[in-house]
Coordinates of C-alpha atoms and ligand atoms in Angstrom, one line a residue:
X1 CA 76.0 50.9 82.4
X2 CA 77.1 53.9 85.0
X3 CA 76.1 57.2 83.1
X4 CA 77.3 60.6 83.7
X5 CA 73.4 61.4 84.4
X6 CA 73.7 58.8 87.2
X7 CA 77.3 60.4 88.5
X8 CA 75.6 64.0 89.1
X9 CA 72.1 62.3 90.5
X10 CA 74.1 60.9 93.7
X11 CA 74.8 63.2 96.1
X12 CA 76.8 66.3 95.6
X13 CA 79.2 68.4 94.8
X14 CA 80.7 66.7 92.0
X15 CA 83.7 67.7 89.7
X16 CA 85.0 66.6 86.4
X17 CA 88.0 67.0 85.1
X18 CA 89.0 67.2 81.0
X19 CA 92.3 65.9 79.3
X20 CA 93.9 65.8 76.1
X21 CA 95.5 63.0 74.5
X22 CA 99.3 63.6 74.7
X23 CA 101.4 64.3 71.9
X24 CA 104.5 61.9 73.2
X25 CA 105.6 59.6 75.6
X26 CA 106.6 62.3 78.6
X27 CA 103.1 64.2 78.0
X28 CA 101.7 60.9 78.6
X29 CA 103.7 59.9 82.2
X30 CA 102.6 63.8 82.7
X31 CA 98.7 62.5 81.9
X32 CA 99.0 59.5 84.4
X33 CA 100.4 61.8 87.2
X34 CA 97.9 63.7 87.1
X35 CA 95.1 61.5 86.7
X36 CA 96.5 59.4 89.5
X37 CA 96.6 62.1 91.9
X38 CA 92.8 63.0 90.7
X39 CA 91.7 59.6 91.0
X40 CA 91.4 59.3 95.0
X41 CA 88.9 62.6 95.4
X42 CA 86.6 60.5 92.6
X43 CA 85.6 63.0 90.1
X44 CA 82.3 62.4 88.6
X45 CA 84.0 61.5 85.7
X46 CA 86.8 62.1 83.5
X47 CA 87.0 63.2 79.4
X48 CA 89.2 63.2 76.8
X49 CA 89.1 65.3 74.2
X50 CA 89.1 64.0 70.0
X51 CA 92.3 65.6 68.3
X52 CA 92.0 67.1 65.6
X53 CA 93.5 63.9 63.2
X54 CA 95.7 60.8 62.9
X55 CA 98.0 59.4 65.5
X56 CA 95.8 62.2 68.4
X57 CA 92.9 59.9 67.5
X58 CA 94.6 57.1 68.2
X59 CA 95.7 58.3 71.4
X60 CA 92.2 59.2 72.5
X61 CA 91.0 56.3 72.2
X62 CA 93.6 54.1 73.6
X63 CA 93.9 56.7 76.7
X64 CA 90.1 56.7 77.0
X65 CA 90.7 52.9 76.8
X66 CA 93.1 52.6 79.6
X67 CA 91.6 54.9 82.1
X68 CA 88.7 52.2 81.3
X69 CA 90.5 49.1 82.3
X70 CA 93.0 50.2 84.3
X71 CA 91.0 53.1 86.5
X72 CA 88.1 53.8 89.3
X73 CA 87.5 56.5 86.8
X74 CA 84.5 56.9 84.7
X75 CA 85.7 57.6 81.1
X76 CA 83.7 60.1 78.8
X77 CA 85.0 59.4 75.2
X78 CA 84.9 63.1 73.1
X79 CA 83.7 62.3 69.3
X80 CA 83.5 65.1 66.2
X81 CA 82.6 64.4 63.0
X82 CA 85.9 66.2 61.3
X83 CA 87.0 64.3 58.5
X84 CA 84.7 60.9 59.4
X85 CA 82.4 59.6 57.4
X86 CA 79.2 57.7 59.1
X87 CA 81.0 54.6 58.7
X88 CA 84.5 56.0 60.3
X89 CA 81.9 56.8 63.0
X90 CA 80.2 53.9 64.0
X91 CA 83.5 52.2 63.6
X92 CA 84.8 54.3 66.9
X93 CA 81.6 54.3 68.6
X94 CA 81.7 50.2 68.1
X95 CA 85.2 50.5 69.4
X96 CA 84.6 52.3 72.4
X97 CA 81.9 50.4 73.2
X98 CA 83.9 46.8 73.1
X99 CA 85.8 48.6 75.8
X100 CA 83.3 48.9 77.7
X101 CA 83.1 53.0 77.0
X102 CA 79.6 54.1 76.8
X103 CA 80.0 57.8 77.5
X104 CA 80.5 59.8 74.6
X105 CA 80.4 63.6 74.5
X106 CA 79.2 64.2 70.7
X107 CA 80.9 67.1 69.0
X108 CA 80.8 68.6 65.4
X109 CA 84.6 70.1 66.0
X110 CA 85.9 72.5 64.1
X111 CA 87.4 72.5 60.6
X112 CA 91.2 71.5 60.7
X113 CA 93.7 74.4 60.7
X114 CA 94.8 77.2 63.0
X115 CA 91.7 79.5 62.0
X116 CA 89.1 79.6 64.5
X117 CA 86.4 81.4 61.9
X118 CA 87.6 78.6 59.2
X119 CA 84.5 77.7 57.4
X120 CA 82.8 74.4 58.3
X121 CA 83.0 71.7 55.3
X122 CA 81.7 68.8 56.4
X123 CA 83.2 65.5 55.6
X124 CA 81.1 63.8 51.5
X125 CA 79.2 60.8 53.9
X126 CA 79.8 62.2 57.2
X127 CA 77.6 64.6 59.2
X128 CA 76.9 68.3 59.7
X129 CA 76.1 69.0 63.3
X130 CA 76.7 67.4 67.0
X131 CA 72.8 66.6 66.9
X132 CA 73.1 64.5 64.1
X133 CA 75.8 62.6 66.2
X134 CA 73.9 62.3 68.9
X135 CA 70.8 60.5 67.2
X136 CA 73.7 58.7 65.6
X137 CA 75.4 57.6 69.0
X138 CA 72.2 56.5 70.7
X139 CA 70.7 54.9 67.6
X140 CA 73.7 52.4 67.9
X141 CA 72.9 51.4 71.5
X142 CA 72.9 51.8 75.0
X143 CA 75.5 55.0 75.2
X144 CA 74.9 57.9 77.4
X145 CA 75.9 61.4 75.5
X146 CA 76.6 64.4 76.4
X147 CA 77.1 68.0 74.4
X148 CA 78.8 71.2 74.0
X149 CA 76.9 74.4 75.2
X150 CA 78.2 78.4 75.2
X151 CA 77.4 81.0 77.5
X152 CA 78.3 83.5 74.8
X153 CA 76.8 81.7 72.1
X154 CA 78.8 79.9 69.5
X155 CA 81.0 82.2 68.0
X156 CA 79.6 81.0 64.4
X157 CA 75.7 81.4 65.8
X158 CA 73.5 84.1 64.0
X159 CA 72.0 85.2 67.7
X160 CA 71.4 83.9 70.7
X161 CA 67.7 82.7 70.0
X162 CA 68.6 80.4 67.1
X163 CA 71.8 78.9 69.1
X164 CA 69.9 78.4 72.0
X165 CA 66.9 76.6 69.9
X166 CA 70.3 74.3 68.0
X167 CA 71.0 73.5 71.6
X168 CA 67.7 72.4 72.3
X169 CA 67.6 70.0 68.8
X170 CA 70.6 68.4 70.4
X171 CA 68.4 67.3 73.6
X172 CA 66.2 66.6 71.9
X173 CA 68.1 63.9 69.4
X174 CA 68.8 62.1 72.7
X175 CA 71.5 64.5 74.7
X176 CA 71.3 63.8 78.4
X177 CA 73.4 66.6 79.5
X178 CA 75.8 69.3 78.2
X179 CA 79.6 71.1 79.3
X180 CA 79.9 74.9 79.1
X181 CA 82.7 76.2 76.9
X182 CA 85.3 77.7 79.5
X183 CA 83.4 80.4 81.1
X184 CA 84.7 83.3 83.5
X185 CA 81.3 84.4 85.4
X186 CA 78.4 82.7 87.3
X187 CA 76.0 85.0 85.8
X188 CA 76.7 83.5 82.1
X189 CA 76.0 80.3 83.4
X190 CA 73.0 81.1 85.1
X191 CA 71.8 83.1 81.8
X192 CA 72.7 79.7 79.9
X193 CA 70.8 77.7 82.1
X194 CA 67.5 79.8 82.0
X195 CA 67.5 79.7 78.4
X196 CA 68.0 76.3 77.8
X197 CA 65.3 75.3 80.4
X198 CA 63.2 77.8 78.8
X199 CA 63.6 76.3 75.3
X200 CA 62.7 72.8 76.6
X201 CA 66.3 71.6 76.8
X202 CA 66.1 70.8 80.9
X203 CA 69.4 68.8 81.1
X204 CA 72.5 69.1 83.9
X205 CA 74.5 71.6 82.6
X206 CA 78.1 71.4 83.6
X207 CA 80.3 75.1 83.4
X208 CA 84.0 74.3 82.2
X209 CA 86.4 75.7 84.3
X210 CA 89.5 77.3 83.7
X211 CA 91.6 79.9 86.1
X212 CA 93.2 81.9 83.9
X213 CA 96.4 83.4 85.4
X214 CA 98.2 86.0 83.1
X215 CA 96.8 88.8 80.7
X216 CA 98.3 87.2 77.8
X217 CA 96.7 83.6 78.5
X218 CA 93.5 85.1 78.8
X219 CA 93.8 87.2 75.3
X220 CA 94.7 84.5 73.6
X221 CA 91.8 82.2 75.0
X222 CA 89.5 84.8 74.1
X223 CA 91.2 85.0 70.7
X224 CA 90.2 81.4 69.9
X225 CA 87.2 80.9 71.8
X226 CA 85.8 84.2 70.1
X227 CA 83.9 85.2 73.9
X228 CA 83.6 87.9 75.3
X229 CA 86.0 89.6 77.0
X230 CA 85.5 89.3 80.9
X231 CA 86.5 93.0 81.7
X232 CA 86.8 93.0 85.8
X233 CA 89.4 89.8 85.5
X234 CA 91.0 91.5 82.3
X235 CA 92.1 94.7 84.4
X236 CA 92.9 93.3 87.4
X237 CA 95.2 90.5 85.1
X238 CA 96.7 93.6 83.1
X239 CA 97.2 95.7 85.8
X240 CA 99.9 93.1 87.5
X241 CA 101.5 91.9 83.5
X242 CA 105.1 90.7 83.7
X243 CA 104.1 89.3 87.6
X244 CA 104.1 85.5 87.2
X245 CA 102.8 85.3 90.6
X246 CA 100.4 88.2 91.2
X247 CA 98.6 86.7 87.7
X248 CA 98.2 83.3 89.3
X249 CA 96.8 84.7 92.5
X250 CA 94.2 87.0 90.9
X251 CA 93.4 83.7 88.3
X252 CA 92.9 81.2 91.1
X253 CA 91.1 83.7 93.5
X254 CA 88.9 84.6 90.6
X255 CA 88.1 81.0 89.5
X256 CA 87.4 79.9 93.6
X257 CA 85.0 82.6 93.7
X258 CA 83.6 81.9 90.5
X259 CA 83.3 78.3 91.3
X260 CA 81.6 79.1 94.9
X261 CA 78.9 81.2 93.1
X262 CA 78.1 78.8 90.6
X263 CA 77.8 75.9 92.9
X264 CA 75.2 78.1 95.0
X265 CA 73.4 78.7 91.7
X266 CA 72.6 75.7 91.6
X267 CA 75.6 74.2 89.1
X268 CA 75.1 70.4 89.1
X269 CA 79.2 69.8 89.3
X270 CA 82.3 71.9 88.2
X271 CA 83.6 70.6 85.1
X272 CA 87.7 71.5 85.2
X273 CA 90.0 72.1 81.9
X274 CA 93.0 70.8 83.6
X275 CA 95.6 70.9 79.8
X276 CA 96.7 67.4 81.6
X277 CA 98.0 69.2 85.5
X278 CA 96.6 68.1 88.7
X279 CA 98.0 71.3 90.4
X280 CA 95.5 74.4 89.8
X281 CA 92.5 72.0 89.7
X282 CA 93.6 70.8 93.5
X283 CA 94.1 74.1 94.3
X284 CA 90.7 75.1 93.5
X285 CA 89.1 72.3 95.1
X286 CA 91.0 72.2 98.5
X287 CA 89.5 75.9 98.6
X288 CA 86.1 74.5 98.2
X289 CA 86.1 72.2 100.3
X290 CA 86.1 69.0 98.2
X291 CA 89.3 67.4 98.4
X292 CA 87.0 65.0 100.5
X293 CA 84.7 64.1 98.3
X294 CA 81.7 62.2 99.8
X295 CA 81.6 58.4 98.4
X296 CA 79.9 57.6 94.9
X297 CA 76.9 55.2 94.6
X298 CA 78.7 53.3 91.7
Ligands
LIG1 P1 77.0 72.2 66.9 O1 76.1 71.9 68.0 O2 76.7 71.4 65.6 O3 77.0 73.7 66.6 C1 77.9 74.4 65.7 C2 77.3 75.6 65.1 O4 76.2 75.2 64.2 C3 76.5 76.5 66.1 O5 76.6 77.8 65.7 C4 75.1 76.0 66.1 O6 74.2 77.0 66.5 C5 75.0 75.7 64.6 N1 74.0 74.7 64.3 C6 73.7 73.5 65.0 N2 72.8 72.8 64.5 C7 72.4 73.5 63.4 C8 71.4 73.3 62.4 N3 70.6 72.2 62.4 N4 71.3 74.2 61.4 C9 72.0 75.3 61.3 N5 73.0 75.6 62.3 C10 73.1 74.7 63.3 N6 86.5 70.1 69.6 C11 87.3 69.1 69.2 O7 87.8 69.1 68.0 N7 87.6 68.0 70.0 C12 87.0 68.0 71.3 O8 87.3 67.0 72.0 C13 86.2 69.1 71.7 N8 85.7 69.1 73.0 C14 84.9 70.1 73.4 C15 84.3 70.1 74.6 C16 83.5 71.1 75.1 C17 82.9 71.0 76.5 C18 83.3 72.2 74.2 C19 82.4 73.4 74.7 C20 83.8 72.3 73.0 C21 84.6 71.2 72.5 N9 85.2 71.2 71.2 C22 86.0 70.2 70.8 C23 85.0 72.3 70.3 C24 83.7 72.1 69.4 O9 83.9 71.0 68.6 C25 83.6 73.4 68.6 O10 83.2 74.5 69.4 C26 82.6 73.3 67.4 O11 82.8 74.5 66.6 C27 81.2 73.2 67.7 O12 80.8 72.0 68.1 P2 79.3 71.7 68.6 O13 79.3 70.3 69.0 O14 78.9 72.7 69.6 O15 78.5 71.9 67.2

């Protein structure tokens, strides 16, 4: 089995990119663009996120599937436990597994509905947290998974202290390495990092990347996500509102820089949120450098 642990071991820099599962039949030729235009710089691997029910689900699964069977690419299957009981759980981690998908990125998710601060029912004979997930994932075989971490803490955590030690409990149940929430500076990461390691959790950590190129985008991101606002890139962003193209040049210079400081940090890859485009993730990696991605070991 080729794990994502084995993926960041070889020799670096590595990205990875993030889809969704499309909603119709022209977001999914937009998927296989992009994801074909990917494929040649050999991302580290690719994920697809769990929607949030039904005929999403379905899609996940049968994308994750296909990039699977039909791809170079190394799939990462994302999993919550919205709405599934244990049984509904193992059933998809069987299925992903008769595919021949054995990277799972284990999630709690977040209760369905358009409120981000929503509170958290869990399903009668389903699970509570991602750790409990993760044991549950690696107790039904040979499946490498990773987890969610935030640089600003979870926006539900009490503090810091006790999301950091949560954190930790999922390394400990079996996580073998984690993806930032979108972040928007190095230092978060680096503060992230630090803590974990200090807590015991000493897994690659991956910071999501997002360039984020108008005011309004960036409000409404913060809106969900329930961050922090990142004050310099707020300013600069409001400062040029209404300018389509002055917002995209302060986003992507932002993000390049960002991404530069992160991999000298330390950063063990670049994890991109691409929302199924090819475009501003090439752009970002072209200024990097690695649209020549050196050759994988598997
Ligand atoms: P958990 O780790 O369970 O944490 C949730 C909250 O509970 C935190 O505040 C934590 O500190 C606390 N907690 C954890 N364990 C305990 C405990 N034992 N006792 C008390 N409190 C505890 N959502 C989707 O629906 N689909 C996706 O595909 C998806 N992909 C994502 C990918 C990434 C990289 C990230 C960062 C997020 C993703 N999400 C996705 C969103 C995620 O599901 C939500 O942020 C969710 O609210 C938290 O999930 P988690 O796995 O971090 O939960």
């Amino acid at each position: 089995m080729v794990t994502v642990r084995d993926r960041l071991a070889a020799p670096g820099p590595h990205f990875s990119v993030e889809f969704f599962p499309p909603r119709d039949d022209a977001e999914e030729s937009t998927l296989w663009l992009a994801i074909r235009k990917l494929e040649p710089l050999r991302p580290a691997f690719v994920s697809v996120t769990y929607g949030a029910g039904g005929s999403r689900r379905d899609r996940t699964i049968r994308i994750t599937e296909r990039i699977a069977a039909e791809t170079t690419l190394l799939p990462v299957a994302h999993l919550t436990a919205v709405g599934h009981s244990v049984a509904e759980l193992r059933h998809v981690i069987g299925s992903y597994a008769s595919v021949g998908v054995r990277n799972i990125l284990a999630l709690r998710g977040d209760p369905p509905g358009e409120d981000p601060g929503a509170e958290w029912i869990a399903h009668p004979q389903g699970l509570n947290h991602a750790s409990d997930l993760v044991a549950l994932t690696r107790s039904l075989g040979d499946f490498s998974v990773g987890v969610a971490a935030f640089p600003d803490m979870h926006p539900r955590s009490r503090d810091l202290e006790s999301d950091t030690r949560y954190f930790a409990q999922k390394v400990a149940a079996g996580a073998d390495y984690a993806i930032t929430q979108m972040l928007f500076s190095a230092q978060d990461f680096v503060d992230l990092r630090d803590r974990s390691v200090a807590a015991g959790a000493d897994v690659p950590i991956l910071p999501g990347i997002m360039p984020v190129t108008s005011y309004g985008r960036l409000m409404r991101i913060i809106e969900l996500s329930g961050q922090r606002v990142p004050e310099d890139l707020a300013e600069q962003l409001l400062a040029v509102k209404g300018d389509a193209a002055a917002g995209r040049e302060i986003g992507m210079a932002h993000a390049i820089r960002m991404c530069e400081q992160l991999l000298a940090a330390g950063a063990p890859g670049l994890h991109f949120y691409t929302f199924n485009r090819s475009k501003a993730t090439l752009e970002v990696l072209g200024a990097l450098g690695m649209t020549q991605v050196p050759a994988l070991q598997s």
